[in-house]
mmCIF file of C-alpha atoms in Angstrom:
data_model
loop_
_atom_site.group_PDB
_atom_site.id
_atom_site.type_symbol
_atom_site.label_atom_id
_atom_site.label_comp_id
_atom_site.label_asym_id
_atom_site.label_seq_id
_atom_site.Cartn_x
_atom_site.Cartn_y
_atom_site.Cartn_z
ATOM 1 C CA GLN A 1 -27.774 6.897 9.133
ATOM 2 C CA CYS A 2 -26.083 5.324 11.898
ATOM 3 C CA PHE A 3 -22.458 3.834 10.126
ATOM 4 C CA ALA A 4 -20.436 5.017 7.540
ATOM 5 C CA ILE A 5 -19.325 1.977 5.503
ATOM 6 C CA HIS A 6 -16.994 2.505 2.600
ATOM 7 C CA GLN A 7 -15.009 0.002 0.542
ATOM 8 C CA PRO A 8 -12.447 1.973 -1.279
ATOM 9 C CA PRO A 9 -12.546 1.927 -4.883
ATOM 10 C CA GLY A 10 -10.350 -0.890 -6.128
ATOM 11 C CA ASN A 11 -10.198 -3.000 -2.835
ATOM 12 C CA GLU A 12 -12.712 -4.972 -1.866
ATOM 13 C CA HIS A 13 -10.996 -6.621 0.482
ATOM 14 C CA LEU A 14 -10.729 -3.548 3.024
ATOM 15 C CA LEU A 15 -14.136 -2.292 5.243
ATOM 16 C CA VAL A 16 -14.072 0.564 7.072
ATOM 17 C CA ILE A 17 -16.644 1.298 10.006
ATOM 18 C CA HIS A 18 -16.909 4.659 11.081
ATOM 19 C CA HIS A 19 -19.593 5.709 13.557
ATOM 20 C CA LYS A 20 -21.847 8.965 12.747
ATOM 21 C CA ARG A 21 -24.299 8.526 15.913
ATOM 22 C CA PRO A 22 -23.084 7.174 19.272
ATOM 23 C CA LEU A 23 -22.275 3.286 19.817
ATOM 24 C CA VAL A 24 -24.955 0.944 20.778
ATOM 25 C CA LEU A 25 -24.108 -2.322 20.100
ATOM 26 C CA GLY A 26 -27.657 -3.923 19.320
ATOM 27 C CA GLU A 27 -28.605 -1.062 16.635
ATOM 28 C CA ALA A 28 -25.232 -1.047 14.873
ATOM 29 C CA LEU A 29 -25.599 -4.197 14.029
ATOM 30 C CA SER A 30 -28.823 -4.749 12.725
ATOM 31 C CA ARG A 31 -29.425 -0.822 10.995
ATOM 32 C CA ASP A 32 -30.030 -0.618 7.652
ATOM 33 C CA MET A 33 -27.859 1.588 6.096
ATOM 34 C CA GLY A 34 -29.073 2.144 2.581
ATOM 35 C CA GLY A 35 -30.532 -1.603 1.848
ATOM 36 C CA VAL A 36 -27.464 -3.552 3.693
ATOM 37 C CA THR A 37 -26.428 -3.945 7.931
ATOM 38 C CA LEU A 38 -23.013 -3.940 9.124
ATOM 39 C CA ASP A 39 -23.568 -7.965 9.912
ATOM 40 C CA ALA A 40 -24.767 -8.561 5.936
ATOM 41 C CA LEU A 41 -21.333 -6.915 4.932
ATOM 42 C CA LEU A 42 -19.752 -9.332 7.781
ATOM 43 C CA ASP A 43 -21.029 -12.017 6.523
ATOM 44 C CA ALA A 44 -21.288 -11.171 2.552
ATOM 45 C CA ARG A 45 -17.604 -11.669 2.513
ATOM 46 C CA GLN A 46 -13.891 -12.468 4.192
ATOM 47 C CA TYR A 47 -11.585 -8.965 4.380
ATOM 48 C CA ASP A 48 -8.306 -8.855 4.706
ATOM 49 C CA ALA A 49 -8.501 -5.445 6.762
ATOM 50 C CA VAL A 50 -11.376 -4.040 9.305
ATOM 51 C CA TYR A 51 -11.131 -0.097 9.954
ATOM 52 C CA ILE A 52 -12.904 0.584 12.783
ATOM 53 C CA MET A 53 -13.238 4.388 13.946
ATOM 54 C CA LEU A 54 -15.601 4.905 16.695
ATOM 55 C CA GLY A 55 -16.227 6.944 20.013
ATOM 56 C CA ILE A 56 -16.174 11.462 19.109
ATOM 57 C CA ASN A 57 -19.912 10.634 18.941
ATOM 58 C CA ASN A 58 -20.046 8.504 22.557
ATOM 59 C CA MET A 59 -18.410 11.396 24.693
ATOM 60 C CA GLY A 60 -21.067 12.231 26.830
ATOM 61 C CA SER A 61 -21.420 8.026 27.989
ATOM 62 C CA LYS A 62 -19.895 6.365 30.589
ATOM 63 C CA ARG A 63 -16.332 5.258 29.917
ATOM 64 C CA LYS A 64 -16.582 1.949 30.683
ATOM 65 C CA SER A 65 -20.159 1.400 29.057
ATOM 66 C CA PHE A 66 -18.637 2.974 25.897
ATOM 67 C CA LEU A 67 -15.489 0.434 26.436
ATOM 68 C CA SER A 68 -17.928 -2.788 27.118
ATOM 69 C CA SER A 69 -19.759 -1.689 23.666
ATOM 70 C CA TYR A 70 -15.987 -0.973 21.672
ATOM 71 C CA SER A 71 -15.285 -4.147 22.799
ATOM 72 C CA SER A 72 -17.935 -6.129 22.364
ATOM 73 C CA LEU A 73 -17.733 -4.891 18.660
ATOM 74 C CA VAL A 74 -14.254 -5.657 18.114
ATOM 75 C CA ASN A 75 -15.394 -9.329 19.395
ATOM 76 C CA HIS A 76 -18.025 -9.365 16.783
ATOM 77 C CA VAL A 77 -16.068 -8.532 13.751
ATOM 78 C CA GLN A 78 -13.202 -11.032 14.895
ATOM 79 C CA GLU A 79 -15.298 -13.512 15.032
ATOM 80 C CA LYS A 80 -17.569 -12.877 11.769
ATOM 81 C CA GLN A 81 -14.135 -12.198 10.171
ATOM 82 C CA PRO A 82 -11.743 -14.381 11.750
ATOM 83 C CA ASN A 83 -9.115 -14.186 9.014
ATOM 84 C CA ALA A 84 -8.756 -10.394 9.055
ATOM 85 C CA GLY A 85 -6.849 -7.533 10.841
ATOM 86 C CA ILE A 86 -8.894 -5.274 12.451
ATOM 87 C CA VAL A 87 -7.357 -1.532 13.136
ATOM 88 C CA ILE A 88 -9.066 0.228 15.752
ATOM 89 C CA GLN A 89 -7.850 3.859 15.123
ATOM 90 C CA SER A 90 -8.468 6.309 17.538
ATOM 91 C CA ILE A 91 -10.726 8.908 19.037
ATOM 92 C CA LEU A 92 -9.680 12.112 17.454
ATOM 93 C CA ALA A 93 -8.914 14.502 20.100
ATOM 94 C CA VAL A 94 -10.484 18.239 19.682
ATOM 95 C CA THR A 95 -9.147 21.714 19.644
ATOM 96 C CA SER A 96 -8.551 23.642 23.110
ATOM 97 C CA SER A 97 -11.251 25.940 22.322
ATOM 98 C CA TYR A 98 -13.969 23.278 21.658
ATOM 99 C CA CYS A 99 -12.540 21.718 25.078
ATOM 100 C CA ALA A 100 -13.641 25.312 26.611
ATOM 101 C CA GLU A 101 -16.776 25.319 24.541
ATOM 102 C CA HIS A 102 -18.263 21.820 25.175
ATOM 103 C CA PRO A 103 -17.558 20.567 28.284
ATOM 104 C CA ASN A 104 -18.353 16.439 27.098
ATOM 105 C CA PHE A 105 -15.616 16.739 24.590
ATOM 106 C CA ASN A 106 -12.428 16.797 26.988
ATOM 107 C CA ASN A 107 -9.353 15.745 25.850
ATOM 108 C CA ASP A 108 -8.272 14.046 29.140
ATOM 109 C CA GLU A 109 -11.714 12.178 28.446
ATOM 110 C CA ILE A 110 -10.823 11.438 25.293
ATOM 111 C CA ARG A 111 -6.898 10.653 25.906
ATOM 112 C CA GLU A 112 -8.715 7.977 28.423
ATOM 113 C CA ARG A 113 -10.544 6.391 26.012
ATOM 114 C CA ASN A 114 -8.169 5.641 23.862
ATOM 115 C CA ALA A 115 -5.712 4.449 26.769
ATOM 116 C CA GLY A 116 -8.491 1.430 27.001
ATOM 117 C CA LEU A 117 -9.278 1.289 23.023
ATOM 118 C CA ALA A 118 -5.729 0.748 22.528
ATOM 119 C CA GLU A 119 -5.635 -2.255 25.752
ATOM 120 C CA LEU A 120 -8.259 -4.212 23.400
ATOM 121 C CA ALA A 121 -5.250 -4.630 20.682
ATOM 122 C CA ASP A 122 -3.319 -7.905 20.702
ATOM 123 C CA GLY A 123 -0.875 -6.526 18.406
ATOM 124 C CA GLU A 124 -1.098 -9.546 16.186
ATOM 125 C CA HIS A 125 -4.537 -9.603 14.648
ATOM 126 C CA ILE A 126 -6.611 -6.466 16.802
ATOM 127 C CA PHE A 127 -4.342 -3.498 16.427
ATOM 128 C CA TYR A 128 -3.950 0.013 17.719
ATOM 129 C CA LEU A 129 -3.465 3.093 15.508
ATOM 130 C CA ASP A 130 -3.295 6.291 17.901
ATOM 131 C CA LEU A 131 -3.768 8.963 14.963
ATOM 132 C CA ASN A 132 -3.563 11.657 16.871
ATOM 133 C CA ALA A 133 0.059 11.602 16.780
ATOM 134 C CA PHE A 134 -0.244 13.269 13.485
ATOM 135 C CA TYR A 135 -2.801 15.973 14.641
ATOM 136 C CA MET A 136 -2.100 17.381 18.055
ATOM 137 C CA ASP A 137 -0.047 20.192 19.003
ATOM 138 C CA ASP A 138 2.586 20.351 22.305
ATOM 139 C CA ALA A 139 -0.680 20.426 24.617
ATOM 140 C CA GLY A 140 -2.413 17.299 23.513
ATOM 141 C CA ASN A 141 -4.883 19.217 21.408
ATOM 142 C CA LEU A 142 -6.026 18.749 18.274
ATOM 143 C CA ARG A 143 -4.554 22.049 16.311
ATOM 144 C CA ASP A 144 -6.171 24.320 15.047
ATOM 145 C CA SER A 145 -5.353 24.420 11.506
ATOM 146 C CA GLN A 146 -6.412 20.688 10.927
ATOM 147 C CA ALA A 147 -9.986 21.082 11.996
ATOM 148 C CA ARG A 148 -12.547 23.461 10.342
ATOM 149 C CA ASP A 149 -14.685 24.104 13.591
ATOM 150 C CA GLY A 150 -12.392 22.873 16.529
ATOM 151 C CA LEU A 151 -14.137 19.127 15.711
ATOM 152 C CA HIS A 152 -14.097 18.089 12.410
ATOM 153 C CA LEU A 153 -11.094 18.166 10.640
ATOM 154 C CA LYS A 154 -10.625 20.234 6.763
ATOM 155 C CA THR A 155 -10.669 18.398 3.879
ATOM 156 C CA LYS A 156 -6.658 18.821 3.496
ATOM 157 C CA SER A 157 -6.411 16.746 6.974
ATOM 158 C CA TYR A 158 -7.717 14.036 5.655
ATOM 159 C CA LYS A 159 -4.828 13.874 3.300
ATOM 160 C CA VAL A 160 -2.854 12.912 6.876
ATOM 161 C CA TRP A 161 -4.887 10.614 8.012
ATOM 162 C CA LYS A 162 -4.635 8.579 4.096
ATOM 163 C CA GLU A 163 -0.859 8.700 4.770
ATOM 164 C CA ALA A 164 -1.085 7.497 7.895
ATOM 165 C CA LEU A 165 -3.139 4.084 7.180
ATOM 166 C CA LEU A 166 -0.783 3.765 4.277
ATOM 167 C CA ALA A 167 1.917 3.911 6.329
ATOM 168 C CA ASN A 168 0.617 1.571 9.469
ATOM 169 C CA GLY A 169 -1.990 -0.275 7.908
ATOM 170 C CA ILE A 170 -2.282 -4.002 7.107
ATOM 171 C CA VAL A 171 -0.317 -5.249 4.410
ATOM 172 C CA LYS A 172 -1.551 -8.715 3.202
#
C-alpha cells in the first residue's frame, strides 16, 4: 500500500496522509488504496486541514529530487484543497544505533531534508511541525525509549505525537 490515509472518527473535515513507500508523485496521486485514490479523496470534499508526513522511506533518494516531489505534492494538495490548512510534519530522526547500522538513515541528512520541508511552509496556509522536538535526545537522535526498533515509534510514543498535533494543529 502506498499511502495510509486516515479520517479520524467524528472528524470528516480532516485528512491525514502518511506514505509507506518512497514518494513517487504520479503513483501517489493515482495509486488505488482499497478502492480510492488520493486524488479521489481530495476531490470528494473540502477539508479543513490536511496533515502530511512523508520521507523516511525516501532516505536513499537524492535530497533535491525528494524535495521537488514533496513540493509538487503540497502544491497539488493546495490546488485541490484551497481552503484547507496543510501541515507538513517533519521526518522523524532515528536512534544513533540505527544510524550506525543503516547508513541511508542518517540524522544529519534527515535534518537537512527537514530544513527543506520547513521552507515549503508559508505560515498562512502551509505550516511545518517539527515533531523531532518531542522525541530527540540532546545529540539530535530519536531517544531509544521512544523507538521499538530504532526507526519505528513504540505504541506509547504515539500519545506524544497526538499531544503535539493537538497542541500545534490547525483549529478552525
